[in-house]
Amino acid sequence: YKNPNVLANAIQALGSGRSGSRIDPNDNLKTITVRDLPENITAIETALKRLDIPDPAPISIQTQIYLIAASDESTGESAAFPKEIEPVIAQLKATLKYKNYRFVNTFINRVNDGGSVESSGTGQSATSNNQPTFMQCKMTQVRLATDNQGKEAIRIGRFSYGMRVPVLMNQNPVSYQYQDIGINTELSLSEGGLAVVGTANMGAGDSAMIVVVSAKKVR
């Protein structure tokens, strides 16, 4: 499993050092040949059984990004939200001034501990009819960690969520110009918990995109 040269260096001190004794690693054959006294060979064999083991499987972390569109338009519609974020929606309604909240989409990704993940997509604009919105999310250095209380936490070295949204420039003739909006931040959240990362103004009208993130270790 391990590099023969690395293992040979680790067991070098177990040799007798007597004339004619030797430890010869071979990278191509993945072997270590030992010539020494029987007791030294036994000690080396025991050490190799303990050291030459496969690396543990990497820990996988599943991330979920919930996108929520908020506006001051009173549509009268009661949008259905995933059950797991209903407490967050209640908190947003009590904190922010927006009248209407609409569930947009969920991004689900899996990344190995310490890795990075990137996803993108398109959606319908919340401010302009029949105009697409382009979305991109990137997370780097996603790591399993512990918080100040010793509980498992997820640390994201860099979280970025960006959108290109259409902004109405002229009514006649109708023309749009795309504007880049987004959020860039470091992020730390409890394992399995939810965190409101931030809001991004949609560029036209009193509306915003709210980004909520959840992450958990995949067992």
Tab-separated table of N, CA and C in Angstrom, residues 37-192:
chain	number	residue	atom	x	y	z
A	37	LEU	N	19.869	-10.525	10.662
A	37	LEU	CA	19.702	-11.586	11.655
A	37	LEU	C	18.222	-11.928	11.797
A	38	PRO	N	17.895	-13.180	12.135
A	38	PRO	CA	16.493	-13.597	12.225
A	38	PRO	C	15.654	-12.716	13.140
A	39	GLU	N	16.217	-12.325	14.301
A	39	GLU	CA	15.430	-11.516	15.236
A	39	GLU	C	15.135	-10.120	14.673
A	40	ASN	N	16.092	-9.575	13.885
A	40	ASN	CA	15.866	-8.271	13.278
A	40	ASN	C	14.832	-8.363	12.154
A	41	ILE	N	14.902	-9.457	11.395
A	41	ILE	CA	13.913	-9.653	10.327
A	41	ILE	C	12.515	-9.785	10.916
A	42	THR	N	12.404	-10.479	12.043
A	42	THR	CA	11.096	-10.617	12.703
A	42	THR	C	10.565	-9.257	13.141
A	43	ALA	N	11.442	-8.414	13.711
A	43	ALA	CA	11.024	-7.079	14.153
A	43	ALA	C	10.604	-6.211	12.970
A	44	ILE	N	11.348	-6.340	11.863
A	44	ILE	CA	11.018	-5.558	10.664
A	44	ILE	C	9.688	-6.020	10.070
A	45	GLU	N	9.479	-7.320	10.037
A	45	GLU	CA	8.221	-7.852	9.507
A	45	GLU	C	7.033	-7.374	10.339
A	46	THR	N	7.190	-7.370	11.658
A	46	THR	CA	6.117	-6.897	12.538
A	46	THR	C	5.819	-5.417	12.287
A	47	ALA	N	6.887	-4.633	12.113
A	47	ALA	CA	6.715	-3.194	11.870
A	47	ALA	C	6.022	-2.945	10.526
A	48	LEU	N	6.389	-3.715	9.515
A	48	LEU	CA	5.786	-3.523	8.189
A	48	LEU	C	4.297	-3.860	8.198
A	49	LYS	N	3.919	-4.892	8.949
A	49	LYS	CA	2.500	-5.241	9.038
A	49	LYS	C	1.696	-4.106	9.679
A	50	ARG	N	2.351	-3.381	10.582
A	50	ARG	CA	1.671	-2.277	11.268
A	50	ARG	C	1.654	-1.005	10.410
A	51	LEU	N	2.691	-0.797	9.625
A	51	LEU	CA	2.822	0.442	8.857
A	51	LEU	C	2.222	0.360	7.454
A	52	ASP	N	2.318	-0.800	6.828
A	52	ASP	CA	1.889	-0.920	5.428
A	52	ASP	C	0.402	-1.274	5.355
A	53	ILE	N	-0.418	-0.288	5.634
A	53	ILE	CA	-1.872	-0.480	5.604
A	53	ILE	C	-2.478	0.559	4.672
A	54	PRO	N	-3.646	0.276	4.110
A	54	PRO	CA	-4.262	1.242	3.185
A	54	PRO	C	-4.687	2.505	3.911
A	55	ASP	N	-4.657	3.610	3.194
A	55	ASP	CA	-5.133	4.870	3.753
A	55	ASP	C	-6.631	4.782	4.006
A	56	PRO	N	-7.117	5.430	5.056
A	56	PRO	CA	-8.561	5.407	5.313
A	56	PRO	C	-9.325	6.107	4.198
A	57	ALA	N	-10.523	5.639	3.958
A	57	ALA	CA	-11.356	6.263	2.927
A	57	ALA	C	-11.637	7.710	3.316
A	58	PRO	N	-11.582	8.625	2.356
A	58	PRO	CA	-11.832	10.030	2.685
A	58	PRO	C	-13.263	10.245	3.167
A	59	ILE	N	-13.406	11.185	4.084
A	59	ILE	CA	-14.731	11.538	4.585
A	59	ILE	C	-15.454	12.374	3.540
A	60	SER	N	-16.693	12.033	3.274
A	60	SER	CA	-17.498	12.806	2.334
A	60	SER	C	-18.404	13.771	3.091
A	61	ILE	N	-18.566	14.961	2.539
A	61	ILE	CA	-19.421	15.985	3.110
A	61	ILE	C	-20.472	16.354	2.077
A	62	GLN	N	-21.715	16.289	2.474
A	62	GLN	CA	-22.809	16.669	1.580
A	62	GLN	C	-23.256	18.087	1.906
A	63	THR	N	-23.291	18.930	0.887
A	63	THR	CA	-23.726	20.312	1.068
A	63	THR	C	-25.037	20.536	0.323
A	64	GLN	N	-25.893	21.342	0.909
A	64	GLN	CA	-27.149	21.722	0.279
A	64	GLN	C	-27.276	23.234	0.338
A	65	ILE	N	-27.549	23.829	-0.809
A	65	ILE	CA	-27.729	25.268	-0.906
A	65	ILE	C	-29.170	25.538	-1.308
A	66	TYR	N	-29.873	26.281	-0.472
A	66	TYR	CA	-31.271	26.630	-0.745
A	66	TYR	C	-31.333	28.090	-1.196
A	67	LEU	N	-31.996	28.312	-2.313
A	67	LEU	CA	-32.158	29.665	-2.841
A	67	LEU	C	-33.591	30.124	-2.614
A	68	ILE	N	-33.725	31.298	-2.008
A	68	ILE	CA	-35.039	31.847	-1.693
A	68	ILE	C	-35.115	33.254	-2.261
A	69	ALA	N	-36.128	33.519	-3.091
A	69	ALA	CA	-36.344	34.855	-3.642
A	69	ALA	C	-37.303	35.615	-2.734
A	70	ALA	N	-36.913	36.819	-2.365
A	70	ALA	CA	-37.741	37.658	-1.500
A	70	ALA	C	-38.070	38.955	-2.232
A	71	SER	N	-39.301	39.433	-2.073
A	71	SER	CA	-39.710	40.679	-2.729
A	71	SER	C	-40.816	41.345	-1.933
A	72	ASP	N	-41.169	42.553	-2.332
A	72	ASP	CA	-42.257	43.287	-1.697
A	72	ASP	C	-43.574	43.112	-2.444
A	73	GLU	N	-43.584	42.245	-3.456
A	73	GLU	CA	-44.806	41.992	-4.204
A	73	GLU	C	-45.695	41.029	-3.426
A	74	SER	N	-46.915	41.445	-3.168
A	74	SER	CA	-47.873	40.587	-2.453
A	74	SER	C	-48.645	39.766	-3.467
A	75	THR	N	-48.185	38.553	-3.698
A	75	THR	CA	-48.822	37.702	-4.706
A	75	THR	C	-49.999	36.930	-4.145
A	76	GLY	N	-50.033	36.773	-2.831
A	76	GLY	CA	-51.117	36.001	-2.235
A	76	GLY	C	-50.897	34.505	-2.309
A	77	GLU	N	-49.812	34.080	-2.966
A	77	GLU	CA	-49.522	32.661	-3.110
A	77	GLU	C	-48.684	32.195	-1.922
A	78	SER	N	-48.989	31.006	-1.437
A	78	SER	CA	-48.205	30.416	-0.353
A	78	SER	C	-47.267	29.376	-0.941
A	79	ALA	N	-46.019	29.778	-1.140
A	79	ALA	CA	-45.042	28.892	-1.761
A	79	ALA	C	-44.671	27.768	-0.802
A	80	ALA	N	-44.498	26.570	-1.357
A	80	ALA	CA	-44.114	25.420	-0.543
A	80	ALA	C	-42.593	25.398	-0.380
A	81	PHE	N	-42.141	25.282	0.851
A	81	PHE	CA	-40.717	25.223	1.142
A	81	PHE	C	-40.368	23.833	1.653
A	82	PRO	N	-39.127	23.388	1.396
A	82	PRO	CA	-38.687	22.127	2.007
A	82	PRO	C	-38.869	22.194	3.518
A	83	LYS	N	-39.328	21.113	4.097
A	83	LYS	CA	-39.653	21.100	5.524
A	83	LYS	C	-38.472	21.489	6.401
A	84	GLU	N	-37.257	21.094	5.971
A	84	GLU	CA	-36.099	21.331	6.824
A	84	GLU	C	-35.737	22.813	6.955
A	85	ILE	N	-36.205	23.666	6.022
A	85	ILE	CA	-35.851	25.087	6.127
A	85	ILE	C	-37.025	25.948	6.593
A	86	GLU	N	-38.127	25.320	6.975
A	86	GLU	CA	-39.277	26.096	7.445
A	86	GLU	C	-38.930	26.974	8.656
A	87	PRO	N	-38.130	26.490	9.639
A	87	PRO	CA	-37.753	27.378	10.744
A	87	PRO	C	-36.960	28.604	10.284
A	88	VAL	N	-36.126	28.430	9.244
A	88	VAL	CA	-35.355	29.554	8.716
A	88	VAL	C	-36.284	30.570	8.063
A	89	ILE	N	-37.286	30.086	7.327
A	89	ILE	CA	-38.232	30.990	6.676
A	89	ILE	C	-38.989	31.804	7.719
A	90	ALA	N	-39.391	31.152	8.800
A	90	ALA	CA	-40.096	31.868	9.870
A	90	ALA	C	-39.207	32.957	10.468
A	91	GLN	N	-37.929	32.661	10.623
A	91	GLN	CA	-36.993	33.648	11.169
A	91	GLN	C	-36.795	34.806	10.198
A	92	LEU	N	-36.709	34.502	8.899
A	92	LEU	CA	-36.537	35.555	7.896
A	92	LEU	C	-37.739	36.485	7.871
A	93	LYS	N	-38.942	35.912	7.954
A	93	LYS	CA	-40.150	36.729	7.936
A	93	LYS	C	-40.235	37.647	9.144
A	94	ALA	N	-39.676	37.180	10.267
A	94	ALA	CA	-39.705	37.992	11.477
A	94	ALA	C	-38.610	39.048	11.494
A	95	THR	N	-37.584	38.855	10.649
A	95	THR	CA	-36.422	39.749	10.689
A	95	THR	C	-36.394	40.748	9.533
A	96	LEU	N	-36.672	40.264	8.309
A	96	LEU	CA	-36.580	41.112	7.126
A	96	LEU	C	-37.925	41.754	6.790
A	97	LYS	N	-37.889	42.787	5.954
A	97	LYS	CA	-39.082	43.561	5.654
A	97	LYS	C	-39.853	43.061	4.432
A	98	TYR	N	-39.355	42.041	3.752
A	98	TYR	CA	-40.009	41.574	2.530
A	98	TYR	C	-41.362	40.939	2.840
A	99	LYS	N	-42.306	41.123	1.914
A	99	LYS	CA	-43.661	40.605	2.096
A	99	LYS	C	-43.816	39.185	1.553
A	100	ASN	N	-43.069	38.865	0.515
A	100	ASN	CA	-43.267	37.577	-0.157
A	100	ASN	C	-41.946	36.819	-0.242
A	101	TYR	N	-42.005	35.524	0.038
A	101	TYR	CA	-40.838	34.654	-0.068
A	101	TYR	C	-41.187	33.483	-0.973
A	102	ARG	N	-40.294	33.206	-1.911
A	102	ARG	CA	-40.563	32.137	-2.886
A	102	ARG	C	-39.351	31.207	-2.953
A	103	PHE	N	-39.607	29.903	-2.821
A	103	PHE	CA	-38.540	28.912	-2.936
A	103	PHE	C	-38.132	28.784	-4.401
A	104	VAL	N	-36.819	28.895	-4.656
A	104	VAL	CA	-36.322	28.881	-6.039
A	104	VAL	C	-35.742	27.520	-6.408
A	105	ASN	N	-34.763	27.048	-5.653
A	105	ASN	CA	-34.097	25.805	-6.046
A	105	ASN	C	-33.193	25.326	-4.912
A	106	THR	N	-32.755	24.089	-5.054
A	106	THR	CA	-31.798	23.498	-4.130
A	106	THR	C	-30.636	22.908	-4.925
A	107	PHE	N	-29.414	23.221	-4.522
A	107	PHE	CA	-28.226	22.595	-5.096
A	107	PHE	C	-27.689	21.593	-4.079
A	108	ILE	N	-27.534	20.342	-4.486
A	108	ILE	CA	-26.990	19.302	-3.616
A	108	ILE	C	-25.671	18.806	-4.218
A	109	ASN	N	-24.614	18.841	-3.427
A	109	ASN	CA	-23.308	18.389	-3.896
A	109	ASN	C	-22.634	17.564	-2.808
A	110	ARG	N	-21.702	16.726	-3.236
A	110	ARG	CA	-20.902	15.943	-2.297
A	110	ARG	C	-19.440	16.178	-2.609
A	111	VAL	N	-18.640	16.387	-1.557
A	111	VAL	CA	-17.230	16.692	-1.724
A	111	VAL	C	-16.445	15.968	-0.645
A	112	ASN	N	-15.233	15.517	-0.979
A	112	ASN	CA	-14.372	14.883	0.011
A	112	ASN	C	-13.815	15.922	0.973
A	113	ASP	N	-13.510	15.497	2.180
A	113	ASP	CA	-12.963	16.380	3.203
A	113	ASP	C	-11.717	17.084	2.671
A	114	GLY	N	-11.744	18.415	2.701
A	114	GLY	CA	-10.622	19.200	2.205
A	114	GLY	C	-10.718	19.555	0.740
A	115	GLY	N	-11.764	19.085	0.060
A	115	GLY	CA	-11.886	19.304	-1.371
A	115	GLY	C	-12.674	20.549	-1.741
A	116	SER	N	-12.969	20.655	-3.022
A	116	SER	CA	-13.700	21.787	-3.571
A	116	SER	C	-14.823	21.274	-4.464
A	117	VAL	N	-15.838	22.096	-4.646
A	117	VAL	CA	-16.955	21.724	-5.500
A	117	VAL	C	-17.489	22.984	-6.170
A	118	GLU	N	-17.955	22.819	-7.396
A	118	GLU	CA	-18.487	23.943	-8.161
A	118	GLU	C	-19.695	23.471	-8.954
A	119	SER	N	-20.742	24.270	-8.972
A	119	SER	CA	-21.937	23.927	-9.745
A	119	SER	C	-22.529	25.191	-10.337
A	120	SER	N	-23.302	25.015	-11.402
A	120	SER	CA	-23.914	26.161	-12.065
A	120	SER	C	-25.240	25.743	-12.665
A	121	GLY	N	-26.035	26.722	-13.036
A	121	GLY	CA	-27.335	26.429	-13.628
A	121	GLY	C	-28.023	27.699	-14.082
A	122	THR	N	-29.201	27.537	-14.626
A	122	THR	CA	-30.004	28.669	-15.063
A	122	THR	C	-31.383	28.571	-14.440
A	123	GLY	N	-32.038	29.696	-14.340
A	123	GLY	CA	-33.381	29.725	-13.792
A	123	GLY	C	-34.143	30.903	-14.324
A	124	GLN	N	-35.415	30.962	-13.975
A	124	GLN	CA	-36.269	32.064	-14.408
A	124	GLN	C	-36.015	33.278	-13.528
A	125	SER	N	-35.888	34.432	-14.137
A	125	SER	CA	-35.663	35.646	-13.379
A	125	SER	C	-36.881	35.985	-12.537
A	126	ALA	N	-36.621	36.475	-11.336
A	126	ALA	CA	-37.713	36.884	-10.461
A	126	ALA	C	-38.183	38.301	-10.757
A	127	THR	N	-37.440	39.020	-11.616
A	127	THR	CA	-37.768	40.420	-11.872
A	127	THR	C	-38.102	40.717	-13.328
A	128	SER	N	-37.781	39.817	-14.246
A	128	SER	CA	-37.997	40.088	-15.667
A	128	SER	C	-38.619	38.874	-16.338
A	129	ASN	N	-39.733	39.051	-16.987
A	129	ASN	CA	-40.433	37.948	-17.627
A	129	ASN	C	-39.608	37.357	-18.766
A	130	ASN	N	-39.567	36.032	-18.789
A	130	ASN	CA	-38.944	35.285	-19.882
A	130	ASN	C	-37.449	35.554	-20.037
A	131	GLN	N	-36.818	36.109	-19.048
A	131	GLN	CA	-35.380	36.346	-19.107
A	131	GLN	C	-34.674	35.374	-18.162
A	132	PRO	N	-33.698	34.626	-18.653
A	132	PRO	CA	-33.023	33.651	-17.779
A	132	PRO	C	-32.070	34.321	-16.803
A	133	THR	N	-31.847	33.653	-15.699
A	133	THR	CA	-30.843	34.058	-14.717
A	133	THR	C	-29.776	32.966	-14.663
A	134	PHE	N	-28.521	33.371	-14.666
A	134	PHE	CA	-27.413	32.418	-14.654
A	134	PHE	C	-26.811	32.384	-13.249
A	135	MET	N	-26.691	31.176	-12.703
A	135	MET	CA	-26.232	31.010	-11.324
A	135	MET	C	-24.978	30.138	-11.265
A	136	GLN	N	-24.103	30.467	-10.341
A	136	GLN	CA	-22.887	29.675	-10.140
A	136	GLN	C	-22.511	29.686	-8.671
A	137	CYS	N	-22.163	28.515	-8.164
A	137	CYS	CA	-21.756	28.385	-6.759
A	137	CYS	C	-20.434	27.626	-6.690
A	138	LYS	N	-19.556	28.086	-5.813
A	138	LYS	CA	-18.256	27.434	-5.650
A	138	LYS	C	-17.883	27.417	-4.177
A	139	MET	N	-17.409	26.250	-3.720
A	139	MET	CA	-16.926	26.103	-2.350
A	139	MET	C	-15.546	25.457	-2.386
A	140	THR	N	-14.598	26.048	-1.692
A	140	THR	CA	-13.245	25.497	-1.639
A	140	THR	C	-12.858	25.228	-0.190
A	141	GLN	N	-11.940	24.287	-0.009
A	141	GLN	CA	-11.441	23.894	1.317
A	141	GLN	C	-12.594	23.563	2.271
A	142	VAL	N	-13.449	22.645	1.825
A	142	VAL	CA	-14.569	22.194	2.654
A	142	VAL	C	-14.035	21.135	3.619
A	143	ARG	N	-14.047	21.460	4.895
A	143	ARG	CA	-13.386	20.584	5.865
A	143	ARG	C	-14.289	20.273	7.057
A	144	LEU	N	-14.119	19.050	7.569
A	144	LEU	CA	-14.763	18.674	8.817
A	144	LEU	C	-13.875	19.151	9.957
A	145	ALA	N	-14.472	19.864	10.923
A	145	ALA	CA	-13.701	20.428	12.025
A	145	ALA	C	-14.498	20.275	13.316
A	146	THR	N	-14.036	20.909	14.366
A	146	THR	CA	-14.757	20.939	15.643
A	146	THR	C	-14.901	22.386	16.084
A	147	ASP	N	-16.031	22.694	16.729
A	147	ASP	CA	-16.248	24.047	17.207
A	147	ASP	C	-15.661	24.224	18.606
A	148	ASN	N	-15.924	25.369	19.223
A	148	ASN	CA	-15.357	25.671	20.538
A	148	ASN	C	-15.865	24.734	21.635
A	149	GLN	N	-17.010	24.092	21.387
A	149	GLN	CA	-17.583	23.181	22.370
A	149	GLN	C	-17.228	21.719	22.081
A	150	GLY	N	-16.366	21.504	21.105
A	150	GLY	CA	-15.945	20.149	20.770
A	150	GLY	C	-16.904	19.397	19.878
A	151	LYS	N	-17.932	20.072	19.358
A	151	LYS	CA	-18.885	19.417	18.471
A	151	LYS	C	-18.413	19.529	17.019
A	152	GLU	N	-18.850	18.583	16.201
A	152	GLU	CA	-18.435	18.587	14.801
A	152	GLU	C	-19.008	19.798	14.076
A	153	ALA	N	-18.177	20.382	13.223
A	153	ALA	CA	-18.582	21.542	12.439
A	153	ALA	C	-18.023	21.401	11.030
A	154	ILE	N	-18.567	22.181	10.120
A	154	ILE	CA	-18.083	22.206	8.741
A	154	ILE	C	-17.504	23.585	8.476
A	155	ARG	N	-16.268	23.618	8.012
A	155	ARG	CA	-15.623	24.879	7.664
A	155	ARG	C	-15.443	24.944	6.156
A	156	ILE	N	-15.805	26.078	5.580
A	156	ILE	CA	-15.647	26.309	4.146
A	156	ILE	C	-14.706	27.499	3.997
A	157	GLY	N	-13.524	27.228	3.456
A	157	GLY	CA	-12.520	28.279	3.337
A	157	GLY	C	-12.983	29.450	2.492
A	158	ARG	N	-13.690	29.163	1.412
A	158	ARG	CA	-14.238	30.220	0.572
A	158	ARG	C	-15.548	29.749	-0.040
A	159	PHE	N	-16.601	30.470	0.277
A	159	PHE	CA	-17.923	30.200	-0.299
A	159	PHE	C	-18.291	31.371	-1.195
A	160	SER	N	-18.653	31.065	-2.432
A	160	SER	CA	-19.081	32.126	-3.345
A	160	SER	C	-20.316	31.682	-4.098
A	161	TYR	N	-21.285	32.576	-4.132
A	161	TYR	CA	-22.491	32.343	-4.915
A	161	TYR	C	-22.715	33.583	-5.770
A	162	GLY	N	-22.804	33.366	-7.078
A	162	GLY	CA	-22.969	34.488	-7.997
A	162	GLY	C	-24.121	34.279	-8.953
A	163	MET	N	-24.701	35.387	-9.370
A	163	MET	CA	-25.796	35.362	-10.336
A	163	MET	C	-25.586	36.459	-11.370
A	164	ARG	N	-26.042	36.184	-12.578
A	164	ARG	CA	-26.135	37.217	-13.609
A	164	ARG	C	-27.624	37.419	-13.877
A	165	VAL	N	-28.121	38.570	-13.460
A	165	VAL	CA	-29.562	38.830	-13.531
A	165	VAL	C	-29.845	39.917	-14.557
A	166	PRO	N	-30.975	39.801	-15.266
A	166	PRO	CA	-31.329	40.828	-16.248
A	166	PRO	C	-31.948	42.053	-15.588
A	167	VAL	N	-31.496	43.211	-16.010
A	167	VAL	CA	-32.038	44.478	-15.519
A	167	VAL	C	-32.667	45.212	-16.702
A	168	LEU	N	-33.924	45.600	-16.561
A	168	LEU	CA	-34.641	46.293	-17.634
A	168	LEU	C	-34.036	47.681	-17.835
A	169	MET	N	-33.569	47.954	-19.062
A	169	MET	CA	-32.958	49.240	-19.365
A	169	MET	C	-33.909	50.164	-20.124
A	170	ASN	N	-34.692	49.600	-21.061
A	170	ASN	CA	-35.623	50.396	-21.865
A	170	ASN	C	-36.945	49.657	-22.011
A	171	GLN	N	-38.016	50.436	-22.044
A	171	GLN	CA	-39.349	49.856	-22.251
A	171	GLN	C	-39.684	49.735	-23.722
A	172	ASN	N	-39.245	50.682	-24.530
A	172	ASN	CA	-39.591	50.679	-25.956
A	172	ASN	C	-38.404	51.185	-26.776
A	173	PRO	N	-37.731	50.295	-27.486
A	173	PRO	CA	-37.950	48.845	-27.464
A	173	PRO	C	-37.434	48.244	-26.153
A	174	VAL	N	-37.980	47.096	-25.797
A	174	VAL	CA	-37.574	46.436	-24.557
A	174	VAL	C	-36.140	45.926	-24.675
A	175	SER	N	-35.311	46.279	-23.718
A	175	SER	CA	-33.928	45.806	-23.722
A	175	SER	C	-33.474	45.587	-22.281
A	176	TYR	N	-32.631	44.588	-22.113
A	176	TYR	CA	-32.122	44.232	-20.803
A	176	TYR	C	-30.598	44.273	-20.810
A	177	GLN	N	-30.038	44.514	-19.657
A	177	GLN	CA	-28.596	44.427	-19.464
A	177	GLN	C	-28.333	43.554	-18.243
A	178	TYR	N	-27.402	42.618	-18.392
A	178	TYR	CA	-27.133	41.696	-17.287
A	178	TYR	C	-26.174	42.313	-16.272
A	179	GLN	N	-26.493	42.080	-15.019
A	179	GLN	CA	-25.695	42.593	-13.916
A	179	GLN	C	-25.249	41.435	-13.035
A	180	ASP	N	-23.989	41.460	-12.610
A	180	ASP	CA	-23.447	40.419	-11.727
A	180	ASP	C	-23.713	40.783	-10.275
A	181	ILE	N	-24.276	39.839	-9.537
A	181	ILE	CA	-24.479	40.008	-8.102
A	181	ILE	C	-23.966	38.745	-7.417
A	182	GLY	N	-23.724	38.811	-6.139
A	182	GLY	CA	-23.263	37.592	-5.480
A	182	GLY	C	-22.790	37.809	-4.060
A	183	ILE	N	-22.322	36.711	-3.461
A	183	ILE	CA	-21.838	36.679	-2.084
A	183	ILE	C	-20.513	35.924	-2.066
A	184	ASN	N	-19.521	36.470	-1.380
A	184	ASN	CA	-18.236	35.806	-1.194
A	184	ASN	C	-17.859	35.908	0.278
A	185	THR	N	-17.602	34.773	0.905
A	185	THR	CA	-17.302	34.806	2.336
A	185	THR	C	-16.658	33.504	2.790
A	186	GLU	N	-16.013	33.532	3.945
A	186	GLU	CA	-15.657	32.313	4.660
A	186	GLU	C	-16.889	31.864	5.426
A	187	LEU	N	-16.961	30.575	5.703
A	187	LEU	CA	-18.193	30.061	6.315
A	187	LEU	C	-17.877	28.935	7.284
A	188	SER	N	-18.553	28.972	8.415
A	188	SER	CA	-18.459	27.907	9.407
A	188	SER	C	-19.856	27.643	9.939
A	189	LEU	N	-20.267	26.379	9.941
A	189	LEU	CA	-21.597	26.034	10.424
A	189	LEU	C	-21.563	24.696	11.132
A	190	SER	N	-22.508	24.483	12.007
A	190	SER	CA	-22.566	23.229	12.742
A	190	SER	C	-22.899	22.081	11.800
A	191	GLU	N	-22.366	20.912	12.102
A	191	GLU	CA	-22.599	19.737	11.263
A	191	GLU	C	-24.086	19.401	11.270
A	192	GLY	N	-24.702	19.432	10.077
A	192	GLY	CA	-26.118	19.159	9.953
A	192	GLY	C	-27.006	20.369	10.176
